[in-house]
Amino acid sequence: MQVWRARSSAILTGSGTLRVDDPRLDVRLDYGPWVRQPLRVVLDTESTCAPASRIFHDGHALIFAALDAPERRGMPVRTERVPRSPRGLDLEAVVARLGQLEVNELLVECGPRLAAAFLEANLVDELILYVAPHFLGVDAPPLAALAGLENVRHLARFEFHDQRLIHNDLRLVLTPKRA
Ligand SMILES: NC(=O)c1ccc[n+]([C@@H]2O[C@H](COP(=O)([O-])OP(=O)(O)OC[C@H]3O[C@@H](n4cnc5c(N)ncnc54)[C@H](OP(=O)(O)O)[C@@H]3O)[C@@H](O)[C@H]2O)c1
């Protein structure tokens, strides 16, 4: 995962992951000066995330909030404003803005809600899944909160592109099916 992070221009997550995991989402590779930290991006519709969140530790981060969300003082990084969508922010507007900021490879490391939204918006070029044995039980968290057969089509448009055993995890890479 560290290599995927290192090659991306930005790593994006949702406020849900920020609250539960408080991740740094930085690159931890011992390659000396070659390692460049990607921009860290948080989707926080109501502008409620904690200023002390670890993702802001180096100041190389950006928050996206709704156009009408309250102004926050004392946030350690800049907030960009985009329109709302039914379940949060308008992801096309987020991606378009990141494009303007010269983000050309975006790694989304998020929970099931945001993953579902990116899939529904047809904004995913590649899915990278790590399957550990303990994720094979009934209590395993879903990849994406896509309920019902109707919504499974968002995953059915992908095909397996690569599989690799990494220690005791299986890494699967899926890409959109070719026409
Ligand atoms: N296995 C993994 O690799 C991995 C990676 C990351 C997280 N996780 C797990 O995922 C869990 C958190 O999942 P989550 O689903 O609550 O968090 P999430 O998917 O990271 O974030 C969801 C939040 O993003 C915001 N959001 C903004 N725009 C959105 C849109 N258009 N559609 C949907 N959401 C939008 C919403 O909050 P606002 O309304 O506040 O903006 C929403 O509640 C944690 O348990 C964490 O450990 C697992």
PDB file of C-alpha atoms and ligand atoms in Angstrom:
ATOM      1  CA  MET A   1       0.000   0.000   0.000  1.00  0.00           C
ATOM      2  CA  GLN A   2       2.903   2.330   0.718  1.00  0.00           C
ATOM      3  CA  VAL A   3       4.022   2.192  -2.915  1.00  0.00           C
ATOM      4  CA  TRP A   4       0.502   3.030  -4.125  1.00  0.00           C
ATOM      5  CA  ARG A   5       0.503   5.978  -1.764  1.00  0.00           C
ATOM      6  CA  ALA A   6       3.933   7.129  -2.901  1.00  0.00           C
ATOM      7  CA  ARG A   7       2.993   7.200  -6.572  1.00  0.00           C
ATOM      8  CA  SER A   8      -0.283   9.096  -6.072  1.00  0.00           C
ATOM      9  CA  SER A   9      -0.636  12.868  -6.263  1.00  0.00           C
ATOM     10  CA  ALA A  10      -3.203  12.889  -3.458  1.00  0.00           C
ATOM     11  CA  ILE A  11      -4.787  10.500  -0.953  1.00  0.00           C
ATOM     12  CA  LEU A  12      -8.431  11.155  -0.132  1.00  0.00           C
ATOM     13  CA  THR A  13     -10.555   9.922   2.752  1.00  0.00           C
ATOM     14  CA  GLY A  14     -13.920  10.618   4.370  1.00  0.00           C
ATOM     15  CA  SER A  15     -14.799  12.143   7.696  1.00  0.00           C
ATOM     16  CA  GLY A  16     -15.968   8.688   8.864  1.00  0.00           C
ATOM     17  CA  THR A  17     -12.480   7.222   8.572  1.00  0.00           C
ATOM     18  CA  LEU A  18     -10.980  10.318  10.138  1.00  0.00           C
ATOM     19  CA  ARG A  19     -13.234   9.936  13.185  1.00  0.00           C
ATOM     20  CA  VAL A  20     -12.697   6.196  13.663  1.00  0.00           C
ATOM     21  CA  ASP A  21      -9.046   5.701  12.683  1.00  0.00           C
ATOM     22  CA  ASP A  22      -7.482   9.170  12.808  1.00  0.00           C
ATOM     23  CA  PRO A  23      -5.003   8.058  10.104  1.00  0.00           C
ATOM     24  CA  ARG A  24      -1.927   9.975   8.936  1.00  0.00           C
ATOM     25  CA  LEU A  25      -2.215   8.603   5.394  1.00  0.00           C
ATOM     26  CA  ASP A  26       1.383   9.488   4.689  1.00  0.00           C
ATOM     27  CA  VAL A  27       4.099   7.535   2.911  1.00  0.00           C
ATOM     28  CA  ARG A  28       6.329   5.522   5.190  1.00  0.00           C
ATOM     29  CA  LEU A  29       9.050   4.206   2.892  1.00  0.00           C
ATOM     30  CA  ASP A  30      12.711   4.298   3.702  1.00  0.00           C
ATOM     31  CA  TYR A  31      13.822   5.649   0.319  1.00  0.00           C
ATOM     32  CA  GLY A  32      15.450   8.798   1.653  1.00  0.00           C
ATOM     33  CA  PRO A  33      14.958  12.022  -0.286  1.00  0.00           C
ATOM     34  CA  TRP A  34      13.052  10.239  -3.093  1.00  0.00           C
ATOM     35  CA  VAL A  35       9.939  10.033  -0.957  1.00  0.00           C
ATOM     36  CA  ARG A  36       7.480  12.825  -1.689  1.00  0.00           C
ATOM     37  CA  GLN A  37       4.403  13.138   0.505  1.00  0.00           C
ATOM     38  CA  PRO A  38       1.162  13.308  -1.499  1.00  0.00           C
ATOM     39  CA  LEU A  39      -1.470  15.889  -0.661  1.00  0.00           C
ATOM     40  CA  ARG A  40      -3.914  14.507   1.934  1.00  0.00           C
ATOM     41  CA  VAL A  41      -7.596  15.297   1.263  1.00  0.00           C
ATOM     42  CA  VAL A  42     -10.549  15.011   3.670  1.00  0.00           C
ATOM     43  CA  LEU A  43     -14.211  15.170   2.671  1.00  0.00           C
ATOM     44  CA  ASP A  44     -15.974  16.830   5.590  1.00  0.00           C
ATOM     45  CA  THR A  45     -19.358  18.123   4.420  1.00  0.00           C
ATOM     46  CA  GLU A  46     -20.367  19.978   7.579  1.00  0.00           C
ATOM     47  CA  SER A  47     -16.851  21.172   8.399  1.00  0.00           C
ATOM     48  CA  THR A  48     -16.687  19.393  11.745  1.00  0.00           C
ATOM     49  CA  CYS A  49     -13.362  17.529  11.633  1.00  0.00           C
ATOM     50  CA  ALA A  50     -10.950  17.933  14.530  1.00  0.00           C
ATOM     51  CA  PRO A  51      -8.077  20.385  13.862  1.00  0.00           C
ATOM     52  CA  ALA A  52      -5.748  18.052  15.765  1.00  0.00           C
ATOM     53  CA  SER A  53      -6.434  15.136  13.401  1.00  0.00           C
ATOM     54  CA  ARG A  54      -3.188  13.380  12.536  1.00  0.00           C
ATOM     55  CA  ILE A  55      -3.819  13.781   8.812  1.00  0.00           C
ATOM     56  CA  PHE A  56      -3.002  17.492   9.225  1.00  0.00           C
ATOM     57  CA  HIS A  57       0.314  16.859  10.998  1.00  0.00           C
ATOM     58  CA  ASP A  58       2.552  18.191   8.203  1.00  0.00           C
ATOM     59  CA  GLY A  59       0.158  20.838   6.874  1.00  0.00           C
ATOM     60  CA  HIS A  60       0.137  19.253   3.413  1.00  0.00           C
ATOM     61  CA  ALA A  61      -3.591  18.624   3.388  1.00  0.00           C
ATOM     62  CA  LEU A  62      -6.846  20.052   2.134  1.00  0.00           C
ATOM     63  CA  ILE A  63     -10.413  19.850   3.417  1.00  0.00           C
ATOM     64  CA  PHE A  64     -13.502  19.855   1.205  1.00  0.00           C
ATOM     65  CA  ALA A  65     -16.714  21.112   2.803  1.00  0.00           C
ATOM     66  CA  ALA A  66     -20.143  22.165   1.522  1.00  0.00           C
ATOM     67  CA  LEU A  67     -20.618  25.676   0.148  1.00  0.00           C
ATOM     68  CA  ASP A  68     -22.960  26.497   3.046  1.00  0.00           C
ATOM     69  CA  ALA A  69     -21.063  24.728   5.861  1.00  0.00           C
ATOM     70  CA  PRO A  70     -20.005  26.995   8.729  1.00  0.00           C
ATOM     71  CA  GLU A  71     -16.684  28.842   8.564  1.00  0.00           C
ATOM     72  CA  ARG A  72     -14.174  27.322  10.983  1.00  0.00           C
ATOM     73  CA  ARG A  73     -11.405  29.299  12.610  1.00  0.00           C
ATOM     74  CA  GLY A  74      -8.141  27.693  13.615  1.00  0.00           C
ATOM     75  CA  MET A  75      -8.103  24.895  11.063  1.00  0.00           C
ATOM     76  CA  PRO A  76      -4.500  23.977  10.224  1.00  0.00           C
ATOM     77  CA  VAL A  77      -5.141  23.609   6.475  1.00  0.00           C
ATOM     78  CA  ARG A  78      -7.194  25.267   3.730  1.00  0.00           C
ATOM     79  CA  THR A  79     -10.853  24.409   3.119  1.00  0.00           C
ATOM     80  CA  GLU A  80     -12.254  24.227  -0.423  1.00  0.00           C
ATOM     81  CA  ARG A  81     -15.997  24.595  -0.958  1.00  0.00           C
ATOM     82  CA  VAL A  82     -18.074  22.442  -3.315  1.00  0.00           C
ATOM     83  CA  PRO A  83     -21.830  21.799  -3.741  1.00  0.00           C
ATOM     84  CA  ARG A  84     -23.620  19.106  -1.782  1.00  0.00           C
ATOM     85  CA  SER A  85     -24.919  15.792  -3.127  1.00  0.00           C
ATOM     86  CA  PRO A  86     -27.664  13.681  -1.496  1.00  0.00           C
ATOM     87  CA  ARG A  87     -25.179  11.870   0.796  1.00  0.00           C
ATOM     88  CA  GLY A  88     -22.441  14.419   1.263  1.00  0.00           C
ATOM     89  CA  LEU A  89     -20.404  16.355  -1.246  1.00  0.00           C
ATOM     90  CA  ASP A  90     -20.625  16.405  -5.021  1.00  0.00           C
ATOM     91  CA  LEU A  91     -17.755  14.066  -5.871  1.00  0.00           C
ATOM     92  CA  GLU A  92     -17.502  15.216  -9.483  1.00  0.00           C
ATOM     93  CA  ALA A  93     -16.904  18.748  -8.225  1.00  0.00           C
ATOM     94  CA  VAL A  94     -14.263  17.465  -5.789  1.00  0.00           C
ATOM     95  CA  VAL A  95     -12.457  15.525  -8.503  1.00  0.00           C
ATOM     96  CA  ALA A  96     -12.669  18.455 -10.949  1.00  0.00           C
ATOM     97  CA  ARG A  97     -11.154  20.807  -8.367  1.00  0.00           C
ATOM     98  CA  LEU A  98      -8.366  18.342  -7.599  1.00  0.00           C
ATOM     99  CA  GLY A  99      -7.683  18.159 -11.333  1.00  0.00           C
ATOM    100  CA  GLN A 100      -7.284  21.938 -11.398  1.00  0.00           C
ATOM    101  CA  LEU A 101      -4.773  21.517  -8.568  1.00  0.00           C
ATOM    102  CA  GLU A 102      -2.793  19.144 -10.819  1.00  0.00           C
ATOM    103  CA  VAL A 103      -3.775  16.002  -8.979  1.00  0.00           C
ATOM    104  CA  ASN A 104      -3.633  13.432 -11.741  1.00  0.00           C
ATOM    105  CA  GLU A 105      -3.557  10.240  -9.664  1.00  0.00           C
ATOM    106  CA  LEU A 106      -5.959  10.147  -6.735  1.00  0.00           C
ATOM    107  CA  LEU A 107      -5.838   7.296  -4.221  1.00  0.00           C
ATOM    108  CA  VAL A 108      -9.075   6.975  -2.235  1.00  0.00           C
ATOM    109  CA  GLU A 109      -8.570   5.187   1.090  1.00  0.00           C
ATOM    110  CA  CYS A 110     -11.943   5.342   2.742  1.00  0.00           C
ATOM    111  CA  GLY A 111     -14.710   3.392   4.400  1.00  0.00           C
ATOM    112  CA  PRO A 112     -17.726   1.730   2.760  1.00  0.00           C
ATOM    113  CA  ARG A 113     -19.902   4.834   2.481  1.00  0.00           C
ATOM    114  CA  LEU A 114     -17.541   6.958   0.459  1.00  0.00           C
ATOM    115  CA  ALA A 115     -16.370   3.921  -1.539  1.00  0.00           C
ATOM    116  CA  ALA A 116     -19.985   3.299  -2.592  1.00  0.00           C
ATOM    117  CA  ALA A 117     -20.404   6.931  -3.566  1.00  0.00           C
ATOM    118  CA  PHE A 118     -17.277   6.926  -5.753  1.00  0.00           C
ATOM    119  CA  LEU A 119     -18.439   3.708  -7.451  1.00  0.00           C
ATOM    120  CA  GLU A 120     -21.956   5.065  -7.992  1.00  0.00           C
ATOM    121  CA  ALA A 121     -20.510   8.235  -9.498  1.00  0.00           C
ATOM    122  CA  ASN A 122     -18.461   6.095 -11.902  1.00  0.00           C
ATOM    123  CA  LEU A 123     -15.259   7.797 -10.783  1.00  0.00           C
ATOM    124  CA  VAL A 124     -13.161   4.660 -10.151  1.00  0.00           C
ATOM    125  CA  ASP A 125     -10.477   3.569 -12.652  1.00  0.00           C
ATOM    126  CA  GLU A 126      -8.967   0.848 -10.488  1.00  0.00           C
ATOM    127  CA  LEU A 127      -9.950  -1.070  -7.345  1.00  0.00           C
ATOM    128  CA  ILE A 128      -7.206  -2.381  -5.044  1.00  0.00           C
ATOM    129  CA  LEU A 129      -8.450  -4.885  -2.478  1.00  0.00           C
ATOM    130  CA  TYR A 130      -6.490  -6.565   0.296  1.00  0.00           C
ATOM    131  CA  VAL A 131      -8.177  -9.735   1.555  1.00  0.00           C
ATOM    132  CA  ALA A 132      -6.921 -11.079   4.873  1.00  0.00           C
ATOM    133  CA  PRO A 133      -8.142 -14.444   6.208  1.00  0.00           C
ATOM    134  CA  HIS A 134      -9.901 -12.767   9.128  1.00  0.00           C
ATOM    135  CA  PHE A 135     -12.011 -10.784   6.625  1.00  0.00           C
ATOM    136  CA  LEU A 136     -13.668 -13.972   5.406  1.00  0.00           C
ATOM    137  CA  GLY A 137     -16.175 -14.211   8.278  1.00  0.00           C
ATOM    138  CA  VAL A 138     -19.722 -12.870   8.413  1.00  0.00           C
ATOM    139  CA  ASP A 139     -18.694  -9.826  10.459  1.00  0.00           C
ATOM    140  CA  ALA A 140     -16.287  -8.557   7.802  1.00  0.00           C
ATOM    141  CA  PRO A 141     -16.921  -4.912   6.897  1.00  0.00           C
ATOM    142  CA  PRO A 142     -18.174  -4.383   3.339  1.00  0.00           C
ATOM    143  CA  LEU A 143     -15.932  -2.913   0.663  1.00  0.00           C
ATOM    144  CA  ALA A 144     -18.684  -0.533  -0.353  1.00  0.00           C
ATOM    145  CA  ALA A 145     -22.093   0.202   1.153  1.00  0.00           C
ATOM    146  CA  LEU A 146     -23.926  -0.882  -1.995  1.00  0.00           C
ATOM    147  CA  ALA A 147     -27.153  -2.531  -0.853  1.00  0.00           C
ATOM    148  CA  GLY A 148     -29.447  -4.536  -3.131  1.00  0.00           C
ATOM    149  CA  LEU A 149     -28.984  -6.277  -6.444  1.00  0.00           C
ATOM    150  CA  GLU A 150     -29.616  -3.083  -8.376  1.00  0.00           C
ATOM    151  CA  ASN A 151     -26.500  -1.507  -6.879  1.00  0.00           C
ATOM    152  CA  VAL A 152     -24.200  -4.492  -7.336  1.00  0.00           C
ATOM    153  CA  ARG A 153     -23.894  -3.450 -10.989  1.00  0.00           C
ATOM    154  CA  HIS A 154     -21.437  -0.788  -9.859  1.00  0.00           C
ATOM    155  CA  LEU A 155     -19.010  -3.598  -8.972  1.00  0.00           C
ATOM    156  CA  ALA A 156     -20.020  -5.926 -11.802  1.00  0.00           C
ATOM    157  CA  ARG A 157     -18.517  -3.570 -14.361  1.00  0.00           C
ATOM    158  CA  PHE A 158     -15.021  -4.469 -13.064  1.00  0.00           C
ATOM    159  CA  GLU A 159     -12.866  -7.456 -13.962  1.00  0.00           C
ATOM    160  CA  PHE A 160      -9.862  -8.977 -12.221  1.00  0.00           C
ATOM    161  CA  HIS A 161      -6.632  -7.564 -13.552  1.00  0.00           C
ATOM    162  CA  ASP A 162      -4.010  -8.835 -11.108  1.00  0.00           C
ATOM    163  CA  GLN A 163      -3.778 -11.045  -8.016  1.00  0.00           C
ATOM    164  CA  ARG A 164      -0.820 -11.444  -5.701  1.00  0.00           C
ATOM    165  CA  LEU A 165      -0.127 -13.060  -2.322  1.00  0.00           C
ATOM    166  CA  ILE A 166       1.556 -10.538  -0.027  1.00  0.00           C
ATOM    167  CA  HIS A 167       2.561 -12.234   3.230  1.00  0.00           C
ATOM    168  CA  ASN A 168      -0.787 -13.639   4.377  1.00  0.00           C
ATOM    169  CA  ASP A 169      -2.970 -11.181   2.423  1.00  0.00           C
ATOM    170  CA  LEU A 170      -4.333 -11.552  -1.065  1.00  0.00           C
ATOM    171  CA  ARG A 171      -4.105  -8.372  -3.122  1.00  0.00           C
ATOM    172  CA  LEU A 172      -6.608  -8.096  -5.944  1.00  0.00           C
ATOM    173  CA  VAL A 173      -6.527  -5.362  -8.561  1.00  0.00           C
ATOM    174  CA  LEU A 174      -9.662  -4.818 -10.621  1.00  0.00           C
ATOM    175  CA  THR A 175     -10.147  -2.515 -13.586  1.00  0.00           C
ATOM    176  CA  PRO A 176     -13.266  -1.639 -15.613  1.00  0.00           C
ATOM    177  CA  LYS A 177     -14.201  -4.315 -18.159  1.00  0.00           C
ATOM    178  CA  ARG A 178     -13.137  -3.523 -21.684  1.00  0.00           C
ATOM    179  CA  ALA A 179     -16.034  -3.086 -24.082  1.00  0.00           C
TER     180      ALA A 179
HETATM  181  N1  LIG B   1     -10.071  -1.508   5.206  1.00  0.00           N
HETATM  182  C1  LIG B   1      -9.658  -0.342   4.784  1.00  0.00           C
HETATM  183  O1  LIG B   1      -8.773  -0.263   3.956  1.00  0.00           O
HETATM  184  C2  LIG B   1     -10.290   0.901   5.324  1.00  0.00           C
HETATM  185  C3  LIG B   1      -9.863   2.139   4.856  1.00  0.00           C
HETATM  186  C4  LIG B   1     -10.458   3.282   5.387  1.00  0.00           C
HETATM  187  C5  LIG B   1     -11.469   3.156   6.344  1.00  0.00           C
HETATM  188  N2  LIG B   1     -11.844   1.944   6.774  1.00  0.00           N
HETATM  189  C6  LIG B   1     -12.893   1.796   7.796  1.00  0.00           C
HETATM  190  O2  LIG B   1     -14.083   2.415   7.361  1.00  0.00           O
HETATM  191  C7  LIG B   1     -14.841   2.781   8.512  1.00  0.00           C
HETATM  192  C8  LIG B   1     -15.449   4.156   8.274  1.00  0.00           C
HETATM  193  O3  LIG B   1     -16.336   4.041   7.194  1.00  0.00           O
HETATM  194  P1  LIG B   1     -17.347   5.187   6.796  1.00  0.00           P
HETATM  195  O4  LIG B   1     -18.130   4.633   5.658  1.00  0.00           O
HETATM  196  O5  LIG B   1     -18.040   5.674   8.006  1.00  0.00           O
HETATM  197  O6  LIG B   1     -16.354   6.372   6.404  1.00  0.00           O
HETATM  198  P2  LIG B   1     -15.846   6.987   5.025  1.00  0.00           P
HETATM  199  O7  LIG B   1     -16.409   6.228   3.861  1.00  0.00           O
HETATM  200  O8  LIG B   1     -14.362   7.114   5.118  1.00  0.00           O
HETATM  201  O9  LIG B   1     -16.473   8.429   5.101  1.00  0.00           O
HETATM  202  C9  LIG B   1     -17.870   8.585   4.963  1.00  0.00           C
HETATM  203  C10 LIG B   1     -18.182  10.028   5.130  1.00  0.00           C
HETATM  204  O10 LIG B   1     -17.666  10.802   4.046  1.00  0.00           O
HETATM  205  C11 LIG B   1     -18.435  11.967   3.942  1.00  0.00           C
HETATM  206  N3  LIG B   1     -18.839  12.191   2.568  1.00  0.00           N
HETATM  207  C12 LIG B   1     -18.660  13.354   1.884  1.00  0.00           C
HETATM  208  N4  LIG B   1     -19.181  13.271   0.677  1.00  0.00           N
HETATM  209  C13 LIG B   1     -19.736  12.049   0.557  1.00  0.00           C
HETATM  210  C14 LIG B   1     -20.472  11.405  -0.487  1.00  0.00           C
HETATM  211  N5  LIG B   1     -20.723  11.990  -1.669  1.00  0.00           N
HETATM  212  N6  LIG B   1     -20.929  10.141  -0.264  1.00  0.00           N
HETATM  213  C15 LIG B   1     -20.673   9.513   0.900  1.00  0.00           C
HETATM  214  N7  LIG B   1     -19.991  10.089   1.931  1.00  0.00           N
HETATM  215  C16 LIG B   1     -19.528  11.353   1.761  1.00  0.00           C
HETATM  216  C17 LIG B   1     -19.685  11.769   4.826  1.00  0.00           C
HETATM  217  O11 LIG B   1     -19.493  12.438   6.069  1.00  0.00           O
HETATM  218  P3  LIG B   1     -19.769  14.023   6.247  1.00  0.00           P
HETATM  219  O12 LIG B   1     -21.241  14.186   6.050  1.00  0.00           O
HETATM  220  O13 LIG B   1     -19.269  14.282   7.604  1.00  0.00           O
HETATM  221  O14 LIG B   1     -18.962  14.681   5.182  1.00  0.00           O
HETATM  222  C18 LIG B   1     -19.676  10.277   5.114  1.00  0.00           C
HETATM  223  O15 LIG B   1     -20.258   9.923   6.329  1.00  0.00           O
HETATM  224  C19 LIG B   1     -13.901   2.746   9.687  1.00  0.00           C
HETATM  225  O16 LIG B   1     -14.246   1.664  10.501  1.00  0.00           O
HETATM  226  C20 LIG B   1     -12.534   2.527   9.071  1.00  0.00           C
HETATM  227  O17 LIG B   1     -11.716   1.747   9.887  1.00  0.00           O
HETATM  228  C21 LIG B   1     -11.292   0.806   6.268  1.00  0.00           C
END
